[in-house]
Amino acid sequence: MGAIIKRELYSYFCSPIAYVVMAIFMFFSGLFFTVVCLVNDTSNLTYVFTNMFLITILLTPIMCMKLLSDEKRLKTDQALLTSPVSIFGIVMGKFFSACILNLVCMSIYLIFGFVLSFFVTPNWSVILCNFLGLFILSCTMIAINLFLSSLTESQMIAAITGFATGLFIYLIDNVAKAIPVAFISNIFQKLSFLSHYQDFTVGMLTLANVVFFLSVIALFIFLTIRVIEKKRWS
Amino acid sequence: MIEVKNITKCYGQHKAVDNVSFTVESGEILGFLGPNGAGKSTTMNIITGYLSSSSGTVTVDGCEILDDPKGVKSKIGYLPEIPPLYLDMTVQKYLEFMFDLKKVKLDKEEHIEEVCRLVKISSVTHRLIKNLSKGYKQRVGLAQALLGNPPVLILDEPTVGLDPKQIIEIRNLVKSLGKKHTVILSSHILSEVQAICDRVVIISNGHVVADETTDGLSKKLTKSNRLLVEAEGNKSKIIDVISSVPDVKSVKTESVLSDDVYEFSVEVKEDADIRKKLFFAFAQANIPILGLRSDNITLEEAFLKLTSDTRISSRKAGE
C-alpha cells in the first residue's frame, strides 16, 4: 500500500494535475476568505466552508479520474494484480494518495487561521471542526469518484460521470423538495450531503454525520474492490 | 515446480482455454507455443493470478493460487504481453516502485543496479519511460520481472518488437536465467523456442496439441524423408525409373512445370540417401535431371500442421 501511495503522489506532482487542483482550490478558498472574512470584517469561517462544498464536489473528479482507469488503459493493472498486494491494499493506496493531495490543498486554511489570529483569537475548535468536515466530505467524494474510475478505461468518462454525480449530490435537496411523496422525499433528504455537511461548517461535530460519511466511504471502497475482483472472474 | 491441472477459462460461451494441463520442473525452460489467439496469454494470466480460471488448479512450488495468492505471486516474476510500464516515471523510479510493490528484501540500490546491468538498461535509468524505444521498454519490463530474483519467470513474448541483435541478446539472457530460475516463455516463433527451450508445449484453440522435449519434437515431426525431383521426359517412363531405385516408397507427380518437365515428390525410407543411385538410374535411362532437393517437413510446417489439424477437428466438433 505504501508503495502505491508513493507512486500516486509522484504521479500527481510530476504532472500538472496536482498543481491545477491546488491552484483552483486555493484560489476559491482565498476568494471566499477575502470576500467573506476580510471585507465583512468577521472571523466566522462558516460561509467560506459552506461555499467550498461545491468547489470540492467539482474538483474531486479531476483528482480521481485517472486513478484506476489509466491502470486499465495502460495495462499496468497487470503489474499491480500479479504482485503480492491485496486488492484492498491497491484500492486503499489509491484512496489515501488522493486524500493526501486533498490535505495539501487544505493546508491553506492554516494560513487563514494564522491571518485571523492577528485580529482576534480564533476559535480553533470551530475551525478544526470546519476543517474536519471539509476533509471528510472530500474523502467521501474521492471514494465515489474512485469507484467511477474503476468502471471505465477512459479518464474522460470517469471525470464526466464524476461531475454529473457531484451535481446530483449538490441538487439532491431541491430534488427532495420537488418530490410530492413524503416518504421518498424523506429518503432523499436523509441522503443529502449538504445537510450533513452544514453541521460541520457551524462547528457542530456529531457522531451521526461522521458515521454517515464514513459509511458512504466504506460502501464505495467496497464496490471498487468488487469491480476489480469481478474483472478477474468474468 | 509449476503444475497446471485441467484449467479451463470461459468467456461466456467461448472457451479460450480448454482443459489445459502441463507441469514444469524446477530449472527448466518451457516454451509455450501457439498461433495468435490460441490461449497462451490467457493461460499465463491464470498462472500468475491476474485472471481466475473457470475450473482447474495451478500450483506453484507447493502453493495453490486460490489458497495462497500472495505466496504464489511473490514467487513469480511476470512480463505480460504489453509491459506494464508507467509512462510518466523514469526507469529508476519505476523499478524502485516495483521493488517496493513486490516487497523485495534485498538491498534496494544494489539490486536494481544489478538487474539494470543484466538487461543492459543502465544507460537509460534516468530517462522517462515514455521517451524510450520499444526495445528498451521491453527490457524495462523484463527488468521489472527479474526484481527480487523470483524462482519462477513467466515471459509472454519477450522478444516482440526488438531488433535482431536485441533478440539474440534477450534469448541469451533468458537462456542464462534458465540456470537459476524456472522459466515459461511464450512465443509464436518456432526457431526461438527451439533455440532457448528444453521442452515445448504447443497450444492451439485452447487445447494442448503437443508436449515434448524440443529434440523429441523435431525428430518426431521430421521423420518422413522426401525428395523433390525435377526431370524432363516421358512422365510414365520417369516414374518407372524412380520406382526402380531401391528404398523408394512411393512416387507422386507434384506439378507440371512445362511441356515434358515434371516435378515429382519421392517418399524415401528413413535414414536412406538415394541421391547417387537416383542420379545413375536417370543417367542410364538417358533422362536429364533438372533439379534434386530434399523436402523434409520443417518444424514450421509441422507446427502449422499440428495447429491447423486441431482447428479443423474443433470446428467439426462444433458442428
Short mmCIF file of N, CA and C in Angstrom, two decimals, chain A residues 1 3-4 6-8 10-12 14-15 66 71 74-86 94 231-234, chain B residues 9 11 45 48-53 66 70 73-74 78 80 82 84-90 93 97-98 100-103 108:
data_model
loop_
_atom_site.label_atom_id
_atom_site.label_comp_id
_atom_site.label_asym_id
_atom_site.label_seq_id
_atom_site.Cartn_x
_atom_site.Cartn_y
_atom_site.Cartn_z
N MET A 1 0.84 -1.21 0.00
CA MET A 1 0.00 0.00 0.00
C MET A 1 0.88 1.26 0.00
N ALA A 3 3.83 1.64 -1.17
CA ALA A 3 4.45 1.84 -2.49
C ALA A 3 3.47 2.52 -3.44
N ILE A 4 2.20 2.12 -3.35
CA ILE A 4 1.19 2.68 -4.26
C ILE A 4 0.92 4.14 -3.92
N LYS A 6 2.99 6.20 -2.60
CA LYS A 6 4.17 6.95 -3.04
C LYS A 6 4.14 7.19 -4.56
N ARG A 7 3.78 6.14 -5.30
CA ARG A 7 3.76 6.27 -6.75
C ARG A 7 2.68 7.25 -7.21
N GLU A 8 1.51 7.17 -6.59
CA GLU A 8 0.43 8.06 -7.00
C GLU A 8 0.78 9.51 -6.70
N TYR A 10 3.78 10.73 -6.55
CA TYR A 10 4.80 11.07 -7.55
C TYR A 10 4.11 11.45 -8.85
N SER A 11 3.13 10.62 -9.25
CA SER A 11 2.44 10.86 -10.50
C SER A 11 1.63 12.17 -10.44
N TYR A 12 1.02 12.47 -9.28
CA TYR A 12 0.28 13.73 -9.13
C TYR A 12 1.23 14.93 -9.29
N CYS A 14 4.27 15.08 -10.50
CA CYS A 14 5.09 15.17 -11.71
C CYS A 14 4.23 15.50 -12.92
N SER A 15 2.94 15.70 -12.69
CA SER A 15 2.07 16.08 -13.81
C SER A 15 1.36 17.36 -13.38
N LYS A 66 -8.04 9.53 -13.16
CA LYS A 66 -7.13 8.58 -13.77
C LYS A 66 -6.64 7.48 -12.82
N GLU A 71 -4.84 2.76 -15.21
CA GLU A 71 -4.18 1.47 -14.98
C GLU A 71 -4.69 0.45 -15.99
N LEU A 74 -3.45 1.40 -19.68
CA LEU A 74 -2.03 1.15 -19.95
C LEU A 74 -1.62 -0.28 -19.59
N LYS A 75 -2.58 -1.07 -19.13
CA LYS A 75 -2.34 -2.47 -18.73
C LYS A 75 -1.38 -2.58 -17.54
N THR A 76 -1.21 -1.49 -16.81
CA THR A 76 -0.32 -1.57 -15.65
C THR A 76 -1.01 -2.29 -14.50
N ASP A 77 -2.34 -2.47 -14.62
CA ASP A 77 -3.01 -3.21 -13.56
C ASP A 77 -2.48 -4.64 -13.49
N GLN A 78 -1.91 -5.11 -14.60
CA GLN A 78 -1.32 -6.45 -14.57
C GLN A 78 -0.17 -6.53 -13.58
N ALA A 79 0.60 -5.45 -13.52
CA ALA A 79 1.71 -5.45 -12.55
C ALA A 79 1.18 -5.41 -11.13
N LEU A 80 0.15 -4.60 -10.92
CA LEU A 80 -0.39 -4.48 -9.56
C LEU A 80 -1.04 -5.78 -9.10
N LEU A 81 -1.84 -6.36 -10.01
CA LEU A 81 -2.63 -7.53 -9.59
C LEU A 81 -1.82 -8.81 -9.57
N THR A 82 -0.63 -8.81 -10.17
CA THR A 82 0.21 -10.02 -10.07
C THR A 82 1.33 -9.83 -9.05
N SER A 83 1.29 -8.73 -8.31
CA SER A 83 2.28 -8.55 -7.24
C SER A 83 1.64 -8.96 -5.92
N PRO A 84 2.48 -9.29 -4.94
CA PRO A 84 1.90 -9.79 -3.69
C PRO A 84 1.24 -8.70 -2.84
N VAL A 85 0.25 -8.01 -3.40
CA VAL A 85 -0.50 -6.99 -2.68
C VAL A 85 -1.98 -7.32 -2.86
N SER A 86 -2.77 -7.14 -1.79
CA SER A 86 -4.19 -7.45 -1.93
C SER A 86 -4.90 -6.34 -2.69
N LYS A 94 -4.63 3.96 -3.50
CA LYS A 94 -5.13 4.99 -4.40
C LYS A 94 -5.96 6.02 -3.61
N LYS A 231 -13.50 -8.39 -12.55
CA LYS A 231 -12.76 -8.47 -13.81
C LYS A 231 -11.96 -9.78 -13.88
N ARG A 232 -11.47 -10.22 -12.74
CA ARG A 232 -10.70 -11.47 -12.72
C ARG A 232 -11.57 -12.65 -13.09
N TRP A 233 -12.81 -12.60 -12.65
CA TRP A 233 -13.65 -13.79 -12.77
C TRP A 233 -14.48 -13.82 -14.04
N SER A 234 -14.70 -12.66 -14.65
CA SER A 234 -15.60 -12.67 -15.81
C SER A 234 -14.89 -13.21 -17.04
N LYS B 9 -10.91 -21.80 -19.14
CA LYS B 9 -11.37 -20.42 -18.96
C LYS B 9 -12.43 -20.12 -20.01
N TYR B 11 -15.11 -17.41 -21.64
CA TYR B 11 -15.65 -16.06 -21.75
C TYR B 11 -17.04 -16.22 -22.34
N ASN B 45 -1.83 -15.63 -17.79
CA ASN B 45 -2.52 -14.76 -16.85
C ASN B 45 -3.16 -15.56 -15.72
N THR B 48 -0.33 -16.60 -13.26
CA THR B 48 0.17 -15.50 -12.44
C THR B 48 -0.91 -14.93 -11.52
N GLY B 49 -2.15 -15.40 -11.67
CA GLY B 49 -3.20 -14.93 -10.77
C GLY B 49 -3.87 -13.64 -11.23
N TYR B 50 -3.58 -13.19 -12.45
CA TYR B 50 -4.25 -11.98 -12.95
C TYR B 50 -5.70 -12.31 -13.30
N LEU B 51 -5.90 -13.48 -13.88
CA LEU B 51 -7.24 -13.95 -14.16
C LEU B 51 -7.49 -15.20 -13.33
N SER B 52 -8.74 -15.52 -13.13
CA SER B 52 -9.06 -16.77 -12.46
C SER B 52 -9.58 -17.74 -13.49
N SER B 53 -9.24 -19.01 -13.32
CA SER B 53 -9.73 -19.99 -14.26
C SER B 53 -11.17 -20.35 -13.88
N LEU B 66 -5.32 -20.16 -5.50
CA LEU B 66 -6.55 -19.70 -4.85
C LEU B 66 -6.42 -19.68 -3.33
N LYS B 70 -0.96 -14.54 -2.41
CA LYS B 70 0.22 -13.72 -2.16
C LYS B 70 1.49 -14.56 -2.25
N LYS B 73 2.18 -15.29 -5.90
CA LYS B 73 2.57 -14.09 -6.65
C LYS B 73 3.98 -13.64 -6.29
N SER B 74 4.39 -13.86 -5.02
CA SER B 74 5.73 -13.41 -4.64
C SER B 74 6.80 -14.34 -5.22
N TYR B 78 6.71 -11.68 -13.66
CA TYR B 78 5.85 -11.80 -14.85
C TYR B 78 6.09 -10.64 -15.81
N PRO B 80 4.14 -9.41 -18.88
CA PRO B 80 2.97 -9.62 -19.74
C PRO B 80 3.27 -9.22 -21.19
N ILE B 82 2.02 -6.89 -23.03
CA ILE B 82 2.32 -5.46 -23.07
C ILE B 82 2.98 -5.13 -21.74
N PRO B 84 3.92 -3.74 -18.35
CA PRO B 84 3.13 -2.83 -17.52
C PRO B 84 3.96 -1.65 -17.04
N LEU B 85 4.14 -0.66 -17.90
CA LEU B 85 5.02 0.45 -17.56
C LEU B 85 4.23 1.72 -17.29
N TYR B 86 4.64 2.45 -16.26
CA TYR B 86 4.06 3.77 -16.02
C TYR B 86 4.87 4.77 -16.83
N LEU B 87 4.24 5.32 -17.86
CA LEU B 87 4.98 6.12 -18.82
C LEU B 87 5.49 7.42 -18.21
N ASP B 88 4.85 7.87 -17.12
CA ASP B 88 5.24 9.17 -16.56
C ASP B 88 6.39 9.06 -15.56
N MET B 89 6.96 7.86 -15.42
CA MET B 89 8.05 7.69 -14.46
C MET B 89 9.38 7.49 -15.17
N THR B 90 10.47 7.79 -14.46
CA THR B 90 11.77 7.41 -15.01
C THR B 90 11.99 5.93 -14.72
N LYS B 93 12.88 5.30 -11.05
CA LYS B 93 11.74 5.45 -10.13
C LYS B 93 10.78 4.27 -10.28
N PHE B 97 9.69 1.60 -7.53
CA PHE B 97 8.29 1.36 -7.17
C PHE B 97 7.97 -0.14 -7.21
N MET B 98 8.39 -0.80 -8.30
CA MET B 98 8.11 -2.23 -8.41
C MET B 98 8.82 -3.02 -7.31
N ASP B 100 9.43 -1.93 -4.27
CA ASP B 100 8.62 -1.78 -3.05
C ASP B 100 7.33 -2.58 -3.14
N LEU B 101 6.72 -2.54 -4.33
CA LEU B 101 5.44 -3.22 -4.51
C LEU B 101 5.59 -4.72 -4.28
N LYS B 102 6.71 -5.26 -4.75
CA LYS B 102 6.93 -6.71 -4.60
C LYS B 102 7.48 -7.06 -3.22
N LYS B 103 7.68 -6.04 -2.40
CA LYS B 103 8.19 -6.26 -1.04
C LYS B 103 9.47 -7.08 -1.04
N LYS B 108 18.17 -2.34 -1.87
CA LYS B 108 17.41 -1.78 -2.97
C LYS B 108 18.30 -1.27 -4.10
#
